[in-house]
mmCIF file of C-alpha atoms in Angstrom:
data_model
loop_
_atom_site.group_PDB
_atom_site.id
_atom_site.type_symbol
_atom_site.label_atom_id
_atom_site.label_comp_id
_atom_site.label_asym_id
_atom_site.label_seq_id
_atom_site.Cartn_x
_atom_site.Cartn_y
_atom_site.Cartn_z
ATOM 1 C CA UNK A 224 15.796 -5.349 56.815
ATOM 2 C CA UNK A 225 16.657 -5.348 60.640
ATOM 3 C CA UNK A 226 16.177 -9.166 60.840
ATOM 4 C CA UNK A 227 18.720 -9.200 57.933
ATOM 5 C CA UNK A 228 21.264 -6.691 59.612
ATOM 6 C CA UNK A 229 20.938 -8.749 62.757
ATOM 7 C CA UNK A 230 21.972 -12.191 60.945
ATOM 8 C CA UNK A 231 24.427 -10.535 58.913
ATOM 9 C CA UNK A 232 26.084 -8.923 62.297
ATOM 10 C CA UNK A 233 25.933 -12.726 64.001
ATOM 11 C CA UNK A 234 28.860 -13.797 61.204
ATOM 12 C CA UNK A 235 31.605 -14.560 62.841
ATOM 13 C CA UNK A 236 35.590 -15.145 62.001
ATOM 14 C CA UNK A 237 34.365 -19.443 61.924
ATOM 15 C CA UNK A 238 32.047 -18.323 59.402
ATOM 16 C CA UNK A 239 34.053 -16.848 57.544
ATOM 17 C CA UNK A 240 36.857 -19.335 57.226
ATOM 18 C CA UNK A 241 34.381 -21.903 56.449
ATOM 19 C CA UNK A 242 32.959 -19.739 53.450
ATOM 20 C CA UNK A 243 36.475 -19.090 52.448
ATOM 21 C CA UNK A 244 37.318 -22.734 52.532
ATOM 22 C CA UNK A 245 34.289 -23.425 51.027
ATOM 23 C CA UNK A 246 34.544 -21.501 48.253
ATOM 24 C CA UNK A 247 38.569 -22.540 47.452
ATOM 25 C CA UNK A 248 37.952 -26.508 47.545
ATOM 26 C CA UNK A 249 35.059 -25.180 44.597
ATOM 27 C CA UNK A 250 37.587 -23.596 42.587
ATOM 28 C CA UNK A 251 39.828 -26.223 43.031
ATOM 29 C CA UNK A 252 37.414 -28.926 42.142
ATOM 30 C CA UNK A 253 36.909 -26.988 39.135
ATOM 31 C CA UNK A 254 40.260 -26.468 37.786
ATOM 32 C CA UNK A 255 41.423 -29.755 38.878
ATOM 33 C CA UNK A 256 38.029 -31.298 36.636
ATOM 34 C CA UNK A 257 38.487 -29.254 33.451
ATOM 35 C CA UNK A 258 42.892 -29.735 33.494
ATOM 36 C CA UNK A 259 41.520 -33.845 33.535
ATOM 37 C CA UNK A 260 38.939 -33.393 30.854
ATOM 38 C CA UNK A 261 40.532 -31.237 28.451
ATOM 39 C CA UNK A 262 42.839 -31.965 25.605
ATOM 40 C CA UNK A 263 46.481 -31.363 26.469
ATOM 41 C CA UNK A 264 47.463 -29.628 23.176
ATOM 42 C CA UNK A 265 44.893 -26.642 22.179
ATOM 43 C CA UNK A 266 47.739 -24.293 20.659
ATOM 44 C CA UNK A 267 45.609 -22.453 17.774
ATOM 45 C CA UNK A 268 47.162 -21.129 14.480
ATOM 46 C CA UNK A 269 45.463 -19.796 11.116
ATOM 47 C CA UNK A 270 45.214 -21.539 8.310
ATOM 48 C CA UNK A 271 43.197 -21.957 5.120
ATOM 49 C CA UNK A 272 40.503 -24.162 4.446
ATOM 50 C CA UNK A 273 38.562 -25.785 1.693
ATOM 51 C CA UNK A 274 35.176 -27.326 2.010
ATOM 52 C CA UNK A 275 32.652 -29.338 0.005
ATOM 53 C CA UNK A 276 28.606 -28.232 1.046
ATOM 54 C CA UNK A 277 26.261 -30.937 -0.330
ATOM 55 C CA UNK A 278 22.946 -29.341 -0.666
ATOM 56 C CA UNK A 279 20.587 -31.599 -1.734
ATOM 57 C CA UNK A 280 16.924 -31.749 -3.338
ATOM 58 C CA UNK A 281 17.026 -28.161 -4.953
ATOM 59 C CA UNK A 282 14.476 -26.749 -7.672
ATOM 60 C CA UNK A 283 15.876 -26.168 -11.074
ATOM 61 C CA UNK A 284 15.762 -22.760 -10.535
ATOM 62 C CA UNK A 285 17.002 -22.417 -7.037
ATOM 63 C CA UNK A 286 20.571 -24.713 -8.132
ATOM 64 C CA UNK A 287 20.773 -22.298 -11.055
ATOM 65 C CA UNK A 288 20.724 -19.532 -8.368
ATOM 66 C CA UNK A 289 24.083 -21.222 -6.730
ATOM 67 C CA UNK A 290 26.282 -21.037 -9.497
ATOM 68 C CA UNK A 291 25.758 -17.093 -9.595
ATOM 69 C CA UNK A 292 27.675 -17.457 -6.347
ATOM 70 C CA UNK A 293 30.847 -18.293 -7.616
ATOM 71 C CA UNK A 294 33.379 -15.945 -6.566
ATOM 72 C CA UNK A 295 30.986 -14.560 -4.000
ATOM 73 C CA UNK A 296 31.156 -14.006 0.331
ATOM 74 C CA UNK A 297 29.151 -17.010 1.343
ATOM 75 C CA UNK A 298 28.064 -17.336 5.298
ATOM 76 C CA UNK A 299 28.136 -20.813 6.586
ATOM 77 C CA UNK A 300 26.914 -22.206 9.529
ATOM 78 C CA UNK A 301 23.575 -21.564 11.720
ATOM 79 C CA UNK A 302 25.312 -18.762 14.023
ATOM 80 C CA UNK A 303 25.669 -16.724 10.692
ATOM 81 C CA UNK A 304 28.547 -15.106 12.471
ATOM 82 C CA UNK A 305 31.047 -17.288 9.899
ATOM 83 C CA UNK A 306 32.236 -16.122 6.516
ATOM 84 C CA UNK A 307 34.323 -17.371 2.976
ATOM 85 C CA UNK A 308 34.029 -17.343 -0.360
ATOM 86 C CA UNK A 309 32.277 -19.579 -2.686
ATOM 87 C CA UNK A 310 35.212 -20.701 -5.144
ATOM 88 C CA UNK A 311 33.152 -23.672 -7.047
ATOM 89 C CA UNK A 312 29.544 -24.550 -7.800
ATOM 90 C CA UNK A 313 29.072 -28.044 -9.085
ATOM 91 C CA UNK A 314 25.139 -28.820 -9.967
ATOM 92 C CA UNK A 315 24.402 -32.409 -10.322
ATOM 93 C CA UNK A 316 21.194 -34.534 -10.476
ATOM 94 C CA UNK A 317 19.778 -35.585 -6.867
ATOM 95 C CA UNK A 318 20.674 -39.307 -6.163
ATOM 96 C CA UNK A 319 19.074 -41.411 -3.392
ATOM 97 C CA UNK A 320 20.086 -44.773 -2.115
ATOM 98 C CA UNK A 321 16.742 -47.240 -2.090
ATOM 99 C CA UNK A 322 16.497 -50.848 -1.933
ATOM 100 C CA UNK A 323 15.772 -52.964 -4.242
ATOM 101 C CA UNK A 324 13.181 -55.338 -2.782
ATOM 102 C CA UNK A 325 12.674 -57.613 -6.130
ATOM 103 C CA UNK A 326 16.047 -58.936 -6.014
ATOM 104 C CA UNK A 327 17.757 -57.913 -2.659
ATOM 105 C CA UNK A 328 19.846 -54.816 -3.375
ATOM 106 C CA UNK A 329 20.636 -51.425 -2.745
ATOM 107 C CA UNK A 330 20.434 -49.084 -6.130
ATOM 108 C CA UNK A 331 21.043 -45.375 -6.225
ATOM 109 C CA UNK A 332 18.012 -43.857 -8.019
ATOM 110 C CA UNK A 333 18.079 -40.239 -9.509
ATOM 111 C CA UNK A 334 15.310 -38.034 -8.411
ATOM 112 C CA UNK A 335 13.653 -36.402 -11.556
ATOM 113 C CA UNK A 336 13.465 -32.899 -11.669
ATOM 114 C CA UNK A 337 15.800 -31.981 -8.463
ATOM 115 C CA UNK A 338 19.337 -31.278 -8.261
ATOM 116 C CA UNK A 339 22.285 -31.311 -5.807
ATOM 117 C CA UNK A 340 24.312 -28.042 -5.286
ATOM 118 C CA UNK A 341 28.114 -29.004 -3.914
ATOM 119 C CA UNK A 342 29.310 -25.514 -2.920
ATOM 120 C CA UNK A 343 32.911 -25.446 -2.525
ATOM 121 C CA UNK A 344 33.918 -22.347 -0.004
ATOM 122 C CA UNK A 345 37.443 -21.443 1.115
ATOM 123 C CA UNK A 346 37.898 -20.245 4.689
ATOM 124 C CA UNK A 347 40.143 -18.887 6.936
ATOM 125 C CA UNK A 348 40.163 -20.413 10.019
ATOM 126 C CA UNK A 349 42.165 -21.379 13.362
ATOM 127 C CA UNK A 350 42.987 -24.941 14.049
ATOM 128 C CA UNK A 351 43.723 -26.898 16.583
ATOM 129 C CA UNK A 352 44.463 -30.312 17.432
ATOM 130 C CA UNK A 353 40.910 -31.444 17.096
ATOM 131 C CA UNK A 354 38.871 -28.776 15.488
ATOM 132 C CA UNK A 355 38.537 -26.127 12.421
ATOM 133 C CA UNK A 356 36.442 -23.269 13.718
ATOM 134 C CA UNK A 357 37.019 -19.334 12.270
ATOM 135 C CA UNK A 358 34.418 -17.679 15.110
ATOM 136 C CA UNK A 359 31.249 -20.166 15.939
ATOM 137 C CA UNK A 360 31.136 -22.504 13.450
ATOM 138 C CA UNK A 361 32.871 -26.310 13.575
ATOM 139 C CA UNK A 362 33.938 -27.170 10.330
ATOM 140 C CA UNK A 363 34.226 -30.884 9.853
ATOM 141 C CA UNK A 364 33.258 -34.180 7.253
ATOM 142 C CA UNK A 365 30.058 -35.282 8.360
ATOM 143 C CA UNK A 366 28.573 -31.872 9.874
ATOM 144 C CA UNK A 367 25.616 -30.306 9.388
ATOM 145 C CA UNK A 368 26.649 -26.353 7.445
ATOM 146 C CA UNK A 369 23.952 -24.132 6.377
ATOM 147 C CA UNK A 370 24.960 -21.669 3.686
ATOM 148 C CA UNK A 371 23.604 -18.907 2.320
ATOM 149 C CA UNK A 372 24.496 -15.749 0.239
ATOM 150 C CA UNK A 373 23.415 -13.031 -2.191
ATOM 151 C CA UNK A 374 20.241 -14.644 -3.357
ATOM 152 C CA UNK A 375 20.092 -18.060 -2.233
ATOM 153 C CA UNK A 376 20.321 -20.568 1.365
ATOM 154 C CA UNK A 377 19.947 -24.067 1.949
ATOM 155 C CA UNK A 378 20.924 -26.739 4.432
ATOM 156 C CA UNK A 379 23.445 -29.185 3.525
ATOM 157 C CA UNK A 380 26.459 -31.408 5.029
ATOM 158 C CA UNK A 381 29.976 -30.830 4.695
ATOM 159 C CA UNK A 382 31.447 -33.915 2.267
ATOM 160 C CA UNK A 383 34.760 -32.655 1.546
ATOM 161 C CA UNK A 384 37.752 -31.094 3.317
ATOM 162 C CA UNK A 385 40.999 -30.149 3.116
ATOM 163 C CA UNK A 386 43.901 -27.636 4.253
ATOM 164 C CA UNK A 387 44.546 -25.329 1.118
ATOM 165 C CA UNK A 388 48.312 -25.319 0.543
ATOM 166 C CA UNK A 389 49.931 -21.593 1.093
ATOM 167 C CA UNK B 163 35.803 -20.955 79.305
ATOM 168 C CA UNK B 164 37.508 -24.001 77.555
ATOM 169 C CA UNK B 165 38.619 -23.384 73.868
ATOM 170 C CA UNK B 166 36.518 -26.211 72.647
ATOM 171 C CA UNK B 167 33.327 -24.841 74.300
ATOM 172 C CA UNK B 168 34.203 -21.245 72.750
ATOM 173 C CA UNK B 169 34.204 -22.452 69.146
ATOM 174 C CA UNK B 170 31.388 -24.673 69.640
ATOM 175 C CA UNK B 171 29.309 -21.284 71.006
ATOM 176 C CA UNK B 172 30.996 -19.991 67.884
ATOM 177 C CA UNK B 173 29.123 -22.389 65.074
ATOM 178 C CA UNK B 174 25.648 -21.167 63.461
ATOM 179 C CA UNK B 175 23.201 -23.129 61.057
ATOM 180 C CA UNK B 176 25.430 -21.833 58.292
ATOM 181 C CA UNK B 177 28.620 -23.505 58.943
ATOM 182 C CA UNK B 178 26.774 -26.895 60.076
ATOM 183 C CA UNK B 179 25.272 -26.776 56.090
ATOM 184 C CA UNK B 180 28.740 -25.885 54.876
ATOM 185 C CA UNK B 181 30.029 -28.492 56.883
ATOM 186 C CA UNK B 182 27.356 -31.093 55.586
ATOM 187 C CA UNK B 183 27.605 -29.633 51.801
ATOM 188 C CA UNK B 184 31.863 -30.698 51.955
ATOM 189 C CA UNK B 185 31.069 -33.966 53.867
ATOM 190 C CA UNK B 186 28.431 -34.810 50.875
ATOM 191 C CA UNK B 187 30.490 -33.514 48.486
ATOM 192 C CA UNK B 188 33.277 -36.169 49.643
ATOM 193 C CA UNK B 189 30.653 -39.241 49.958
ATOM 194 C CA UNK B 190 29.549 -38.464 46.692
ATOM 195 C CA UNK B 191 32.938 -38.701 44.818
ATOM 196 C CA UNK B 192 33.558 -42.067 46.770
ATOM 197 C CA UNK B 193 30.474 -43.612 45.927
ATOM 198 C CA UNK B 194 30.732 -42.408 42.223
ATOM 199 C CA UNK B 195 34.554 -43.655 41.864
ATOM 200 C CA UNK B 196 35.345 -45.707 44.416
ATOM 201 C CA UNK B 197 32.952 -49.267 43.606
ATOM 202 C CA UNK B 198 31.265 -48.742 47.234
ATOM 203 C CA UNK B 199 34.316 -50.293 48.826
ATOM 204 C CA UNK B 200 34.843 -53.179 46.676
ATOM 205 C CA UNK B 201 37.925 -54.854 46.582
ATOM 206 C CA UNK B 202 37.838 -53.930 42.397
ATOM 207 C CA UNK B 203 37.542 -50.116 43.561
ATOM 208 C CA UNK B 204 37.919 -47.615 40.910
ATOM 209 C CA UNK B 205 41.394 -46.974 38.978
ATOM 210 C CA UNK B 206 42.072 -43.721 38.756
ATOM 211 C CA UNK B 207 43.987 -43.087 35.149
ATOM 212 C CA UNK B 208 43.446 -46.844 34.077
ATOM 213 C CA UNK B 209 44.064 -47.700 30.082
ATOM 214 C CA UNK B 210 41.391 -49.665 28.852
ATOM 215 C CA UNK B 211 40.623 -49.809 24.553
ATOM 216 C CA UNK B 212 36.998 -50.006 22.924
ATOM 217 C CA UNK B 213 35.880 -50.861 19.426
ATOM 218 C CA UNK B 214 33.300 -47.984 17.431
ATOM 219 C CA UNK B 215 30.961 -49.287 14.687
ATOM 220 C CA UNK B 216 30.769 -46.307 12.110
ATOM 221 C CA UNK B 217 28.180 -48.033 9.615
ATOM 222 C CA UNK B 218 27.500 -46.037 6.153
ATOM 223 C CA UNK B 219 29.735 -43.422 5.756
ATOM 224 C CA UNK B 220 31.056 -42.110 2.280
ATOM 225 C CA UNK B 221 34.726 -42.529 0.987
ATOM 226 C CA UNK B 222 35.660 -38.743 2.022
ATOM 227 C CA UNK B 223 34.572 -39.820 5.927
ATOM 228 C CA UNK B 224 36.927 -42.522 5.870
ATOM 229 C CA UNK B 225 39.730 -40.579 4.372
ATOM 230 C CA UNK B 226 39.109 -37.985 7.265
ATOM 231 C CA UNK B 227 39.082 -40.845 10.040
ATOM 232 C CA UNK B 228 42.372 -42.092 8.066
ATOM 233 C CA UNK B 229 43.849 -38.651 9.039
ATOM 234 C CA UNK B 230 42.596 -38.441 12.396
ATOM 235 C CA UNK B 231 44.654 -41.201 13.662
ATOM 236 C CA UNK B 232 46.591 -41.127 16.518
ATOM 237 C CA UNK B 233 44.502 -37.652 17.354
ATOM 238 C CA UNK B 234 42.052 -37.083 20.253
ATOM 239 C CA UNK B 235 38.017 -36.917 19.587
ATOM 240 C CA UNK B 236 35.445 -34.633 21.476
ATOM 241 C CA UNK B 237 32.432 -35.401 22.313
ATOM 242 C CA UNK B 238 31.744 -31.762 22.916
ATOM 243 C CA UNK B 239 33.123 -28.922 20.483
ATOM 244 C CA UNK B 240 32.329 -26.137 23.380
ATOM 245 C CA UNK B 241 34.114 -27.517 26.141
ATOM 246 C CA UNK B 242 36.685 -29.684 23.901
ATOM 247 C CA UNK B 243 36.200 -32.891 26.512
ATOM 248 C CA UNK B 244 38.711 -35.282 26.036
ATOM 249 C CA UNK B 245 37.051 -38.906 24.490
ATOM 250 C CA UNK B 246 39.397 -40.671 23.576
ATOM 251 C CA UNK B 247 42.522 -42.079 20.821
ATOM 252 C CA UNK B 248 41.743 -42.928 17.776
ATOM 253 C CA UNK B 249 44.686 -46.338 17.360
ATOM 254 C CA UNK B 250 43.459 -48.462 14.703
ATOM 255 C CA UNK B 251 40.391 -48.766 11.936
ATOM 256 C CA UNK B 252 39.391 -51.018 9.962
ATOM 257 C CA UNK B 253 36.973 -50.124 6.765
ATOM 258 C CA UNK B 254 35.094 -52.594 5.199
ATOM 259 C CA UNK B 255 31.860 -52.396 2.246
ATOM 260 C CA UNK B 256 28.890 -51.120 3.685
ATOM 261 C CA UNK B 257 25.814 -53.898 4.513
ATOM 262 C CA UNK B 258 22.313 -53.044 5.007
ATOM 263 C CA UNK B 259 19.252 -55.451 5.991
ATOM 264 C CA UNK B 260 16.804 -55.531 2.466
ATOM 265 C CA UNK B 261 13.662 -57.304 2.974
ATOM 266 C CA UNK B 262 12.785 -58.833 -0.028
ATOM 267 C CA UNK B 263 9.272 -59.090 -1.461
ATOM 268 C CA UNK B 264 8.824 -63.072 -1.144
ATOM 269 C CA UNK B 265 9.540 -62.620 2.268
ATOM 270 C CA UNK B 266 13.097 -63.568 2.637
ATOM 271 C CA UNK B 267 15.697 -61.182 4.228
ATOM 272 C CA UNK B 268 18.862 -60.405 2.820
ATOM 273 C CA UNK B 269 22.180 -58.910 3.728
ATOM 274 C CA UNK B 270 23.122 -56.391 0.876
ATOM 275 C CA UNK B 271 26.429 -54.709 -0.308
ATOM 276 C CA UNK B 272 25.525 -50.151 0.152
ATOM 277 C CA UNK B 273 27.143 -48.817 -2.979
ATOM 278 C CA UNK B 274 29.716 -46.396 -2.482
ATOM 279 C CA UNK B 275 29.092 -46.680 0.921
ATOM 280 C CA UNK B 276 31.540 -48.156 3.940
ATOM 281 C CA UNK B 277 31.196 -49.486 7.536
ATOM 282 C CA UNK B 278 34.510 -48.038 9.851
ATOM 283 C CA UNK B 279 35.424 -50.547 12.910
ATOM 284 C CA UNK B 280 37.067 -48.178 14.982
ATOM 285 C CA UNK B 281 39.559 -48.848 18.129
ATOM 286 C CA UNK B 282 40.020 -46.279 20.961
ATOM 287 C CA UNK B 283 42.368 -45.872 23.348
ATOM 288 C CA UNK B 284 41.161 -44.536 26.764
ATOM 289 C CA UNK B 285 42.347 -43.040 29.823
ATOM 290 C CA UNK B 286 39.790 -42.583 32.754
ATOM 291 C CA UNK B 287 38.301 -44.565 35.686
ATOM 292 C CA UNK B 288 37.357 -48.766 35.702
ATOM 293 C CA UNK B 289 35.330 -50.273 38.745
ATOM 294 C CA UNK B 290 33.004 -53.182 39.151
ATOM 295 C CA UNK B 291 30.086 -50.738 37.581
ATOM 296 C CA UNK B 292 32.040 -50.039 34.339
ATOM 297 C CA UNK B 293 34.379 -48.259 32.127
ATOM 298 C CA UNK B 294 34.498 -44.311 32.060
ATOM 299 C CA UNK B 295 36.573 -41.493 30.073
ATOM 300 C CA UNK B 296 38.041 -38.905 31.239
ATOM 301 C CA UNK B 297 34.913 -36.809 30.621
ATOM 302 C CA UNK B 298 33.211 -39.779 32.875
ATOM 303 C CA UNK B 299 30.895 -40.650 30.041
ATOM 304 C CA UNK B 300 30.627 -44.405 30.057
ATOM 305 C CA UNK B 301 32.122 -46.572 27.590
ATOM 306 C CA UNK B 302 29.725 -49.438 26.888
ATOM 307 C CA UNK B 303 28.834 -52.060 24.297
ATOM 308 C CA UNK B 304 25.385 -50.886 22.641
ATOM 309 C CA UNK B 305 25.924 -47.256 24.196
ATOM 310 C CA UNK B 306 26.198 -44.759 20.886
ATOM 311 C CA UNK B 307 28.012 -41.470 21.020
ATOM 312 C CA UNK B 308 28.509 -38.520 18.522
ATOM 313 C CA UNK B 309 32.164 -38.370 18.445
ATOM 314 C CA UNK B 310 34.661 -35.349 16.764
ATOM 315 C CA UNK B 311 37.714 -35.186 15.252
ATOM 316 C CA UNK B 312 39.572 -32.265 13.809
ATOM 317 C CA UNK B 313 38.570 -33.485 10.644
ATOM 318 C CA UNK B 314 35.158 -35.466 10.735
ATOM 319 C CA UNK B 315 31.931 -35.870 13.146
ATOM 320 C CA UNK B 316 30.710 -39.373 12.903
ATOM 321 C CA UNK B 317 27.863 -41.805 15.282
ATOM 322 C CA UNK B 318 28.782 -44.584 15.956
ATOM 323 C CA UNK B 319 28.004 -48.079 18.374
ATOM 324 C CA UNK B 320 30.586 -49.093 20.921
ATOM 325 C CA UNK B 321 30.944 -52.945 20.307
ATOM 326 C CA UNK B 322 33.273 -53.954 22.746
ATOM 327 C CA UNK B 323 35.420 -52.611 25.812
ATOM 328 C CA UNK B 324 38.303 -54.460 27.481
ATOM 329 C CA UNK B 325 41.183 -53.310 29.542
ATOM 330 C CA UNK B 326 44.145 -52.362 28.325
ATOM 331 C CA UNK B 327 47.124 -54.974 29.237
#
């Protein structure tokens, strides 16, 4: 504790100015790095959003369990922090693309027995210039979107999307 | 006592390492953007364009990429890191590799299914060791990247990278 005191009373005014200087070209750097690296246009307003959940392979019983959804809060996303509501259930066989290798193609070949759920949800959400997002949750084409509700969850991809009309 | 002499007294071990943390600091920017004094030393700003192979994507994905024209892309959501300008795309049918069972290899039409050429537009930094955005990730032919729009999240394969005229 004394050897401490003792450095800490050595400090002088060239330290200090160096620290100082120090610790401004840091900030600098910084805000100089993320002004580059950031998109110039990030103004945010609400808006309403419509999305297509693929959820694929599903049990008989456990598609069945989707359309009871309809009309229904649904979470979305692995944070669990983001909400809608489920406004469509479509239940369709499961189709998988497989090749062919007899004559050279690529064939889409239903899986017996297990179904696809697309779960249509409407959102509110805050957009951007390059993103969808309500509080954690990125909506987008292509993205991974768990969902789950009163009685059911899965994993699926988002397939669809589009800005519902006010 | 000469002024000089009183400031040198003045200096501890601490401001010698805050001296030699700035000085490093400084080298290592030059090295990293300056091509190690090349003539071809780095541009800061430069325009320079790249082609994106999206390969197997569904109709809705291009549709999305359609409207994300003339937007930026992320490469990450959290930060929102500038990649790069989406200028021009070309879809075509999707092809896949089937091996065949007499042994022969064939190139195969993916049903419902279509490849997206992609061009970028780029602002960042060009020297002699290559092409970087403004989020310095390097743009290169074979490199792959996870890229964002407002509308769609695609992977895709840079193909080529030239400089922007």
């Amino acid at each position: 504790m004394m050897k401490f005191k003792m450095k800490f009373k050595k400090l002088n005014w060239l330290d200090i100015v160096l620290g100082a200087l120090l610790v401004i070209m840091i900030c600098l750097g910084g805000a100089i790095y993320f002004k580059s690296m950031g998109v110039e246009s990030t103004v945010s307003n609400k808006t309403t959003v419509r999305f297509v959940v693929e959820c694929n392979e599903l049990h008989q019983e456990a598609a069945q369990q989707f359309q009871s959804a309809v009309g229904q809060p649904v979470i979305y996303g692995a944070s669990k922090s983001d909400t809608g509501v489920v406004t469509d259930v479509q239940i369709t066989p499961y189709r998988k693309i497989t090749k062919n290798t007899q004559n050279g193609t690529y064939i889409y070949t239903n899986y017996a027995d297990r179904y696809t759920a697309l779960v249509t949800i409407e959102a509110e959400v805050s957009q951007t210039e390059t993103e969808f997002r309500q509080d954690k949750e990125y909506v987008r084409i292509g993205a991974p979107m768990p969902v789950r509700g009163k009685g059911y969850a899965s994993n699926g991809y988002i397939v669809e999307l589009e800005e519902v009309a006010e | 006592m000469k002024p000089i002499e009183k400031i040198l007294k003045k200096i501890h071990l601490v401001d010698v390492a805050i001296i030699l943390l700035v000085l490093a600091a400084i080298i290592g920017v030059a090295v990293r953007f300056g091509g190690g004094g090349d003539s071809r030393s780095a541009a800061a700003d430069a325009k320079f364009n790249a082609t994106i192979l999206i390969h197997d994507v569904r109709e809705s994905n291009v549709k999305a990429l359609e409207k994300s024209m003339n937007l930026p892309f992320v490469t990450d959501e959290k930060t929102s890191v500038a990649y790069g300008t989406l200028v021009n795309m070309e879809v075509t049918p999707a092809n896949g590799i089937v091996e065949k069972t007499d042994g022969t290899v064939v190139n195969a039409t993916i049903p419902e299914k279509y490849d997206v050429l992609l061009t970028f537009s780029f602002r960042g930094k060009v020297n002699e060791n290559g092409y970087y955005n403004q989020d310095v990730m390097e743009i290169a032919a074979g490199s792959t990247h996870t890229i964002r729009s407002k509308w769609c999240s695609v992977y895709g394969i840079v193909q080529r990278v030239w400089d922007a005229e």
